[in-house]
mmCIF file of C-alpha atoms in Angstrom:
data_model
loop_
_atom_site.group_PDB
_atom_site.id
_atom_site.type_symbol
_atom_site.label_atom_id
_atom_site.label_comp_id
_atom_site.label_asym_id
_atom_site.label_seq_id
_atom_site.Cartn_x
_atom_site.Cartn_y
_atom_site.Cartn_z
ATOM 1 C CA MET A 1460 133.326 66.631 191.118
ATOM 2 C CA MET A 1461 133.801 69.538 188.726
ATOM 3 C CA THR A 1462 131.695 70.228 185.663
ATOM 4 C CA THR A 1463 132.211 72.230 182.466
ATOM 5 C CA LEU A 1464 130.352 75.094 180.829
ATOM 6 C CA ASN A 1465 129.358 72.806 177.991
ATOM 7 C CA GLU A 1466 127.816 70.356 180.448
ATOM 8 C CA LEU A 1467 125.901 73.147 182.159
ATOM 9 C CA ASN A 1468 124.691 74.415 178.798
ATOM 10 C CA THR A 1469 123.375 71.000 177.752
ATOM 11 C CA GLN A 1470 122.014 69.598 181.002
ATOM 12 C CA SER A 1471 118.356 69.864 182.028
ATOM 13 C CA GLU A 1472 117.197 72.927 183.953
ATOM 14 C CA GLU A 1473 116.711 70.738 187.023
ATOM 15 C CA GLN A 1474 120.294 69.450 186.858
ATOM 16 C CA VAL A 1475 121.775 72.920 186.366
ATOM 17 C CA THR A 1476 119.668 74.451 189.137
ATOM 18 C CA GLU A 1477 120.755 71.698 191.507
ATOM 19 C CA ALA A 1478 124.419 72.332 190.650
ATOM 20 C CA LEU A 1479 124.080 76.086 191.075
ATOM 21 C CA ASN A 1480 122.276 75.640 194.402
ATOM 22 C CA LYS A 1481 125.469 74.055 195.684
ATOM 23 C CA CYS A 1482 127.020 77.496 195.244
ATOM 24 C CA CYS A 1483 124.078 79.508 196.583
ATOM 25 C CA VAL A 1484 120.826 78.116 198.012
ATOM 26 C CA SER A 1485 118.677 81.002 196.770
ATOM 27 C CA VAL A 1486 116.093 79.278 194.566
ATOM 28 C CA LYS A 1487 115.406 82.432 192.552
ATOM 29 C CA TRP A 1488 119.074 83.160 191.856
ATOM 30 C CA ALA A 1489 119.784 79.617 190.683
ATOM 31 C CA LYS A 1490 116.682 79.447 188.468
ATOM 32 C CA LEU A 1491 117.304 82.823 186.847
ATOM 33 C CA LEU A 1492 120.949 81.968 186.228
ATOM 34 C CA ALA A 1493 119.953 78.623 184.707
ATOM 35 C CA ASP A 1494 117.572 80.531 182.428
ATOM 36 C CA GLN A 1495 120.489 82.678 181.203
ATOM 37 C CA ARG A 1496 122.115 79.795 179.337
ATOM 38 C CA PRO A 1497 124.107 79.377 177.195
ATOM 39 C CA TYR A 1498 127.181 80.593 179.049
ATOM 40 C CA THR A 1499 129.661 81.594 176.354
ATOM 41 C CA SER A 1500 132.653 81.879 178.703
ATOM 42 C CA SER A 1501 133.599 81.901 182.354
ATOM 43 C CA SER A 1502 133.466 85.710 182.423
ATOM 44 C CA ASP A 1503 129.998 85.585 180.856
ATOM 45 C CA LEU A 1504 128.786 83.248 183.608
ATOM 46 C CA ILE A 1505 130.343 85.366 186.379
ATOM 47 C CA ALA A 1506 128.845 88.571 184.951
ATOM 48 C CA LYS A 1507 125.383 86.994 184.683
ATOM 49 C CA ALA A 1508 125.615 85.572 188.202
ATOM 50 C CA ALA A 1509 126.438 89.022 189.612
ATOM 51 C CA SER A 1510 123.830 90.843 187.540
ATOM 52 C CA ILE A 1511 121.043 88.536 188.731
ATOM 53 C CA TRP A 1512 122.130 88.722 192.363
ATOM 54 C CA TYR A 1513 122.381 92.514 192.492
ATOM 55 C CA SER A 1514 119.535 93.523 190.164
ATOM 56 C CA LYS A 1515 116.987 90.699 190.200
ATOM 57 C CA CYS A 1516 117.120 89.346 193.755
ATOM 58 C CA GLY A 1517 115.758 91.003 196.873
ATOM 59 C CA LYS A 1518 115.770 90.745 200.659
ATOM 60 C CA GLU A 1519 113.864 87.450 200.806
ATOM 61 C CA ASP A 1520 116.334 85.852 198.387
ATOM 62 C CA TYR A 1521 119.302 87.131 200.379
ATOM 63 C CA LEU A 1522 117.894 85.802 203.651
ATOM 64 C CA GLU A 1523 117.185 82.461 201.994
ATOM 65 C CA ALA A 1524 120.803 82.261 200.815
ATOM 66 C CA PHE A 1525 122.127 83.121 204.288
ATOM 67 C CA LYS A 1526 120.397 80.022 205.686
ATOM 68 C CA GLY A 1527 122.755 77.856 203.636
ATOM 69 C CA HIS A 1528 125.710 78.705 205.883
ATOM 70 C CA PRO A 1529 126.921 77.519 209.276
ATOM 71 C CA LYS A 1530 127.767 80.044 211.932
ATOM 72 C CA ILE A 1531 131.421 81.074 211.700
ATOM 73 C CA GLY A 1532 133.441 78.806 213.971
ATOM 74 C CA ASP A 1533 130.583 76.316 214.310
ATOM 75 C CA VAL A 1534 130.505 74.230 211.151
ATOM 76 C CA GLU A 1535 128.362 71.560 212.827
ATOM 77 C CA SER A 1536 125.451 74.008 213.048
ATOM 78 C CA LEU A 1537 124.763 73.634 209.315
ATOM 79 C CA LYS A 1538 121.309 72.149 208.843
ATOM 80 C CA GLN A 1539 120.889 68.756 207.218
ATOM 81 C CA LYS A 1540 118.789 70.227 204.435
ATOM 82 C CA PHE A 1541 121.875 72.143 203.292
ATOM 83 C CA ALA A 1542 124.272 69.224 203.791
ATOM 84 C CA HIS A 1543 125.542 69.523 200.204
ATOM 85 C CA THR A 1544 127.334 72.776 201.128
ATOM 86 C CA LYS A 1545 128.879 71.454 204.349
ATOM 87 C CA GLU A 1546 132.201 70.199 202.972
ATOM 88 C CA TRP A 1547 132.944 73.447 201.160
ATOM 89 C CA ALA A 1548 131.819 75.568 204.120
ATOM 90 C CA GLY A 1549 134.174 73.666 206.417
ATOM 91 C CA LYS A 1550 137.165 74.276 204.148
ATOM 92 C CA GLU A 1551 136.298 77.954 203.779
ATOM 93 C CA GLN A 1552 136.432 78.346 207.580
ATOM 94 C CA ALA A 1553 139.605 76.308 208.091
ATOM 95 C CA LYS A 1554 141.610 79.177 209.607
ATOM 96 C CA VAL A 1555 139.164 79.452 212.508
ATOM 97 C CA ASP A 1556 140.615 76.223 213.873
ATOM 98 C CA ASP A 1557 143.966 77.972 214.416
ATOM 99 C CA ALA A 1558 142.539 80.589 216.798
ATOM 100 C CA ASP A 1559 143.161 80.750 220.534
ATOM 101 C CA MET A 1560 140.278 80.102 222.922
ATOM 102 C CA ASP A 1561 139.804 83.773 223.904
ATOM 103 C CA THR A 1562 139.354 84.740 220.269
ATOM 104 C CA LEU A 1563 136.917 81.887 219.643
ATOM 105 C CA LEU A 1564 134.850 82.820 222.686
ATOM 106 C CA ALA A 1565 134.783 86.476 221.610
ATOM 107 C CA LEU A 1566 133.781 85.416 218.098
ATOM 108 C CA LYS A 1567 130.992 83.226 219.465
ATOM 109 C CA LYS A 1568 129.718 86.104 221.628
ATOM 110 C CA ALA A 1569 129.848 88.550 218.704
ATOM 111 C CA ASN A 1570 127.975 86.102 216.477
ATOM 112 C CA SER A 1571 125.218 85.843 219.083
ATOM 113 C CA GLU A 1572 124.983 89.641 219.355
ATOM 114 C CA TYR A 1573 124.921 89.929 215.571
ATOM 115 C CA GLU A 1574 122.088 87.437 215.144
ATOM 116 C CA SER A 1575 120.089 89.117 217.911
ATOM 117 C CA LYS A 1576 120.500 92.525 216.286
ATOM 118 C CA PHE A 1577 119.985 91.691 212.605
ATOM 119 C CA GLY A 1578 117.892 88.508 212.687
ATOM 120 C CA TYR A 1579 120.255 86.335 210.619
ATOM 121 C CA ILE A 1580 123.697 84.796 211.082
ATOM 122 C CA PHE A 1581 126.918 86.650 210.370
ATOM 123 C CA ILE A 1582 127.835 86.190 206.701
ATOM 124 C CA VAL A 1583 131.431 86.796 205.668
ATOM 125 C CA SER A 1584 133.664 85.423 202.952
ATOM 126 C CA ALA A 1585 135.899 83.569 205.390
ATOM 127 C CA SER A 1586 138.295 82.044 202.862
ATOM 128 C CA GLY A 1587 141.848 82.946 203.832
ATOM 129 C CA LYS A 1588 140.809 84.965 206.891
ATOM 130 C CA SER A 1589 141.928 84.193 210.429
ATOM 131 C CA ALA A 1590 139.549 84.191 213.381
ATOM 132 C CA GLU A 1591 141.172 87.434 214.573
ATOM 133 C CA GLU A 1592 140.420 89.102 211.240
ATOM 134 C CA MET A 1593 136.823 87.891 211.294
ATOM 135 C CA LEU A 1594 136.420 89.089 214.863
ATOM 136 C CA ALA A 1595 137.580 92.574 213.838
ATOM 137 C CA ILE A 1596 135.150 92.531 210.910
ATOM 138 C CA ILE A 1597 132.109 91.417 212.902
ATOM 139 C CA GLN A 1598 132.776 93.937 215.671
ATOM 140 C CA LYS A 1599 132.892 96.689 213.050
ATOM 141 C CA ARG A 1600 129.765 95.452 211.295
ATOM 142 C CA LEU A 1601 127.812 95.268 214.556
ATOM 143 C CA LEU A 1602 127.830 99.077 214.432
ATOM 144 C CA ASN A 1603 125.967 99.169 211.088
ATOM 145 C CA LEU A 1604 122.325 100.078 210.628
ATOM 146 C CA PRO A 1605 120.111 97.146 209.521
ATOM 147 C CA GLU A 1606 119.783 98.399 205.940
ATOM 148 C CA GLU A 1607 123.557 98.930 205.715
ATOM 149 C CA GLU A 1608 124.330 95.508 207.087
ATOM 150 C CA LEU A 1609 121.989 93.735 204.685
ATOM 151 C CA ARG A 1610 123.909 95.308 201.758
ATOM 152 C CA ILE A 1611 127.210 94.156 203.270
ATOM 153 C CA ALA A 1612 125.941 90.639 204.005
ATOM 154 C CA MET A 1613 124.512 90.110 200.520
ATOM 155 C CA ASN A 1614 127.818 91.333 199.102
ATOM 156 C CA GLU A 1615 129.709 88.803 201.226
ATOM 157 C CA GLN A 1616 127.252 86.107 200.172
ATOM 158 C CA HIS A 1617 128.063 86.680 196.525
ATOM 159 C CA LYS A 1618 131.814 86.542 197.211
ATOM 160 C CA ILE A 1619 131.215 83.082 198.671
ATOM 161 C CA THR A 1620 129.077 82.126 195.670
ATOM 162 C CA VAL A 1621 131.894 83.011 193.269
ATOM 163 C CA ILE A 1622 134.386 81.006 195.339
ATOM 164 C CA ARG A 1623 132.072 78.009 195.005
ATOM 165 C CA LEU A 1624 131.556 78.555 191.275
ATOM 166 C CA ILE A 1625 135.345 78.351 190.975
ATOM 167 C CA LYS A 1626 135.235 74.994 192.758
ATOM 168 C CA LEU A 1627 132.347 73.767 190.619
ATOM 169 C CA ILE A 1628 133.232 74.745 187.036
ATOM 170 C CA GLU A 1629 136.496 73.942 185.262
ATOM 171 C CA GLU A 1630 136.651 77.034 183.057
ATOM 172 C CA VAL A 1631 135.968 79.362 185.988
ATOM 173 C CA ALA A 1632 138.701 77.669 188.029
ATOM 174 C CA LEU A 1633 141.165 78.427 185.203
ATOM 175 C CA GLU A 1634 140.081 82.053 184.783
ATOM 176 C CA LYS A 1635 142.989 84.448 185.408
ATOM 177 C CA ASN A 1636 141.069 87.728 185.634
ATOM 178 C CA LEU A 1637 138.731 87.067 188.562
ATOM 179 C CA LYS A 1638 139.335 90.023 190.839
ATOM 180 C CA SER A 1639 137.567 92.796 192.673
ATOM 181 C CA HIS A 1640 136.816 96.014 190.777
ATOM 182 C CA ILE A 1641 138.388 97.827 193.759
ATOM 183 C CA THR A 1642 141.427 96.736 195.792
ATOM 184 C CA THR A 1643 143.674 98.382 198.360
ATOM 185 C CA HIS A 1644 147.100 97.911 199.916
ATOM 186 C CA ALA A 1645 148.234 99.594 203.142
ATOM 187 C CA LEU A 1646 151.862 100.016 204.219
ATOM 188 C CA ASP A 1647 153.061 101.150 207.658
ATOM 189 C CA THR A 1648 155.880 103.519 206.711
ATOM 190 C CA ALA A 1649 156.925 104.024 210.354
ATOM 191 C CA LYS A 1650 157.769 100.324 210.623
ATOM 192 C CA GLY A 1651 158.463 99.577 206.972
ATOM 193 C CA ILE A 1652 156.003 96.682 206.937
ATOM 194 C CA PRO A 1653 152.474 95.952 205.652
ATOM 195 C CA ALA A 1654 149.711 97.429 207.812
ATOM 196 C CA VAL A 1655 148.040 94.228 209.022
ATOM 197 C CA GLY A 1656 144.553 94.203 210.546
ATOM 198 C CA LEU A 1657 143.534 97.652 209.280
ATOM 199 C CA LEU A 1658 139.772 97.935 208.880
ATOM 200 C CA VAL A 1659 138.591 99.369 205.560
ATOM 201 C CA SER A 1660 135.162 100.512 204.357
ATOM 202 C CA LEU A 1661 134.028 101.371 200.835
ATOM 203 C CA LYS A 1662 131.205 103.887 200.453
ATOM 204 C CA GLU A 1663 129.286 105.297 197.512
ATOM 205 C CA ILE A 1664 128.739 109.081 197.560
ATOM 206 C CA THR A 1665 125.189 109.864 196.450
ATOM 207 C CA ASP A 1666 122.980 112.954 196.385
ATOM 208 C CA SER A 1667 121.311 111.725 199.573
ATOM 209 C CA GLY A 1668 124.550 110.937 201.410
ATOM 210 C CA LYS A 1669 127.110 108.174 201.707
ATOM 211 C CA LYS A 1670 126.019 104.550 201.237
ATOM 212 C CA LEU A 1671 128.092 101.732 202.691
ATOM 213 C CA VAL A 1672 129.047 99.245 199.966
ATOM 214 C CA SER A 1673 131.601 96.861 201.478
ATOM 215 C CA THR A 1674 133.991 96.342 204.370
ATOM 216 C CA GLY A 1675 137.214 94.408 204.822
ATOM 217 C CA VAL A 1676 140.407 94.067 206.846
ATOM 218 C CA THR A 1677 143.971 94.046 205.537
ATOM 219 C CA ASN A 1678 145.670 90.645 205.501
ATOM 220 C CA SER A 1679 149.267 89.666 206.322
ATOM 221 C CA ASP A 1680 150.407 91.457 203.147
ATOM 222 C CA GLY A 1681 148.457 94.598 204.050
ATOM 223 C CA ARG A 1682 146.002 93.946 201.224
ATOM 224 C CA VAL A 1683 142.238 93.745 200.810
ATOM 225 C CA SER A 1684 141.755 92.035 197.474
ATOM 226 C CA ASP A 1685 138.097 91.049 197.828
ATOM 227 C CA LEU A 1686 136.192 94.228 198.643
ATOM 228 C CA LEU A 1687 133.842 93.297 195.785
ATOM 229 C CA PRO A 1688 133.121 89.896 194.251
ATOM 230 C CA PRO A 1689 134.290 89.272 190.674
ATOM 231 C CA GLY A 1690 131.668 90.358 188.150
ATOM 232 C CA ARG A 1691 130.367 93.240 190.208
ATOM 233 C CA ASN A 1692 131.441 96.577 188.742
ATOM 234 C CA LEU A 1693 130.573 99.799 190.512
ATOM 235 C CA LYS A 1694 128.655 102.345 188.496
ATOM 236 C CA ILE A 1695 130.342 105.562 187.373
ATOM 237 C CA GLY A 1696 130.450 108.073 190.201
ATOM 238 C CA GLU A 1697 132.286 109.165 193.341
ATOM 239 C CA TYR A 1698 133.309 106.803 196.131
ATOM 240 C CA GLU A 1699 135.136 106.943 199.426
ATOM 241 C CA MET A 1700 137.576 104.514 201.017
ATOM 242 C CA VAL A 1701 137.742 104.841 204.811
ATOM 243 C CA PHE A 1702 140.683 103.418 206.793
ATOM 244 C CA GLU A 1703 140.313 103.060 210.585
ATOM 245 C CA THR A 1704 143.809 104.279 211.417
ATOM 246 C CA ALA A 1705 143.168 105.086 215.098
ATOM 247 C CA SER A 1706 142.230 101.506 216.002
ATOM 248 C CA TYR A 1707 145.140 100.181 213.930
ATOM 249 C CA GLN A 1708 147.683 102.371 215.737
ATOM 250 C CA LYS A 1709 146.087 101.591 219.122
ATOM 251 C CA ASN A 1710 146.448 97.872 218.454
ATOM 252 C CA ASN A 1711 150.126 98.539 217.830
ATOM 253 C CA GLY A 1712 150.568 100.526 221.049
ATOM 254 C CA LEU A 1713 150.546 103.947 219.386
ATOM 255 C CA LYS A 1714 148.308 106.986 219.108
ATOM 256 C CA SER A 1715 147.230 108.361 215.745
ATOM 257 C CA PHE A 1716 146.890 112.024 214.864
ATOM 258 C CA TYR A 1717 144.361 111.005 212.204
ATOM 259 C CA PRO A 1718 141.593 108.797 213.653
ATOM 260 C CA GLN A 1719 140.480 107.958 210.115
ATOM 261 C CA VAL A 1720 141.857 108.353 206.620
ATOM 262 C CA GLN A 1721 139.130 109.109 204.083
ATOM 263 C CA ILE A 1722 140.094 108.947 200.412
ATOM 264 C CA THR A 1723 137.565 110.178 197.863
ATOM 265 C CA PHE A 1724 137.994 109.004 194.275
ATOM 266 C CA SER A 1725 136.057 108.721 191.027
ATOM 267 C CA ILE A 1726 135.037 105.598 189.108
ATOM 268 C CA THR A 1727 134.929 106.321 185.374
ATOM 269 C CA ASP A 1728 134.944 102.845 183.790
ATOM 270 C CA LYS A 1729 135.006 99.087 184.422
ATOM 271 C CA GLY A 1730 138.791 98.908 184.697
ATOM 272 C CA HIS A 1731 140.512 97.777 187.874
ATOM 273 C CA TYR A 1732 141.023 100.461 190.560
ATOM 274 C CA HIS A 1733 143.734 100.090 193.192
ATOM 275 C CA ILE A 1734 143.787 102.553 196.115
ATOM 276 C CA PRO A 1735 147.041 102.195 198.125
ATOM 277 C CA LEU A 1736 147.677 103.895 201.470
ATOM 278 C CA LEU A 1737 150.968 104.759 203.167
ATOM 279 C CA ILE A 1738 150.479 105.543 206.869
ATOM 280 C CA SER A 1739 152.377 106.591 209.965
ATOM 281 C CA PRO A 1740 151.015 107.914 213.292
ATOM 282 C CA TYR A 1741 151.315 111.502 212.022
ATOM 283 C CA GLY A 1742 150.824 111.337 208.287
ATOM 284 C CA PHE A 1743 149.524 109.480 205.270
ATOM 285 C CA SER A 1744 149.687 109.543 201.498
ATOM 286 C CA THR A 1745 147.950 107.798 198.609
ATOM 287 C CA TYR A 1746 148.064 107.510 194.830
ATOM 288 C CA LYS A 1747 146.343 105.731 191.975
ATOM 289 C CA GLY A 1748 147.809 102.265 191.913
ATOM 290 C CA SER A 1749 147.703 99.528 189.287
#
């Protein structure tokens, strides 16, 4: 059952915290967001939700939130104490049911390796993603260092939180401008089709080196529209988008002259940034999209 911003603004703290915990089981996040009432608009709520998650919460809060999810492909593993998230979690993972057995077994194996390496289950915003896409993502993320992977997992957690806020609150569900600060679109110019299954990483360039921010894989339209959750705007600075072109071409039976395409660009404001890529085995081009 959906609620409204007005209801959230007028309900008791206990009622609001309980509703928000359906979106994310981090006690601290829900309490701090409840304390930020009144919510003047859907964009105000989304901005506050992101600000608290990225600036007020820490590792313990992220790990607590991760425990509110089933393992990908194993919805029944969700604990009874988080039963109120089960229905939504099942719908978010619906595409896993369409996978072939080999993919499911590989995904199960990768999940086990992931949990052994990082100490928590694989967190990914699974909505709209096939099991094959999630398998590609987890295999890429298994290569991350622990501190890198925690940043990626907490980013994915907040994407899921926003998806659930959309399901919970009427005004948020009607919001037209909920999109990632950064998006990309890859086209295979050799075939004249979208580049499907191309792994993408977003990195921040700092004085101490490059910091991994988010990862994704292009969908059936060649797009990654959810590199960042709505409400999270990158700070002004330089960033890099990395496309794993060698593995993409290999999956299509070809060799690539460029094993990776690395595009460096500058963020100067909170406006939307679209970074398209046109690729072939022996060339690539890009431009500032809209």
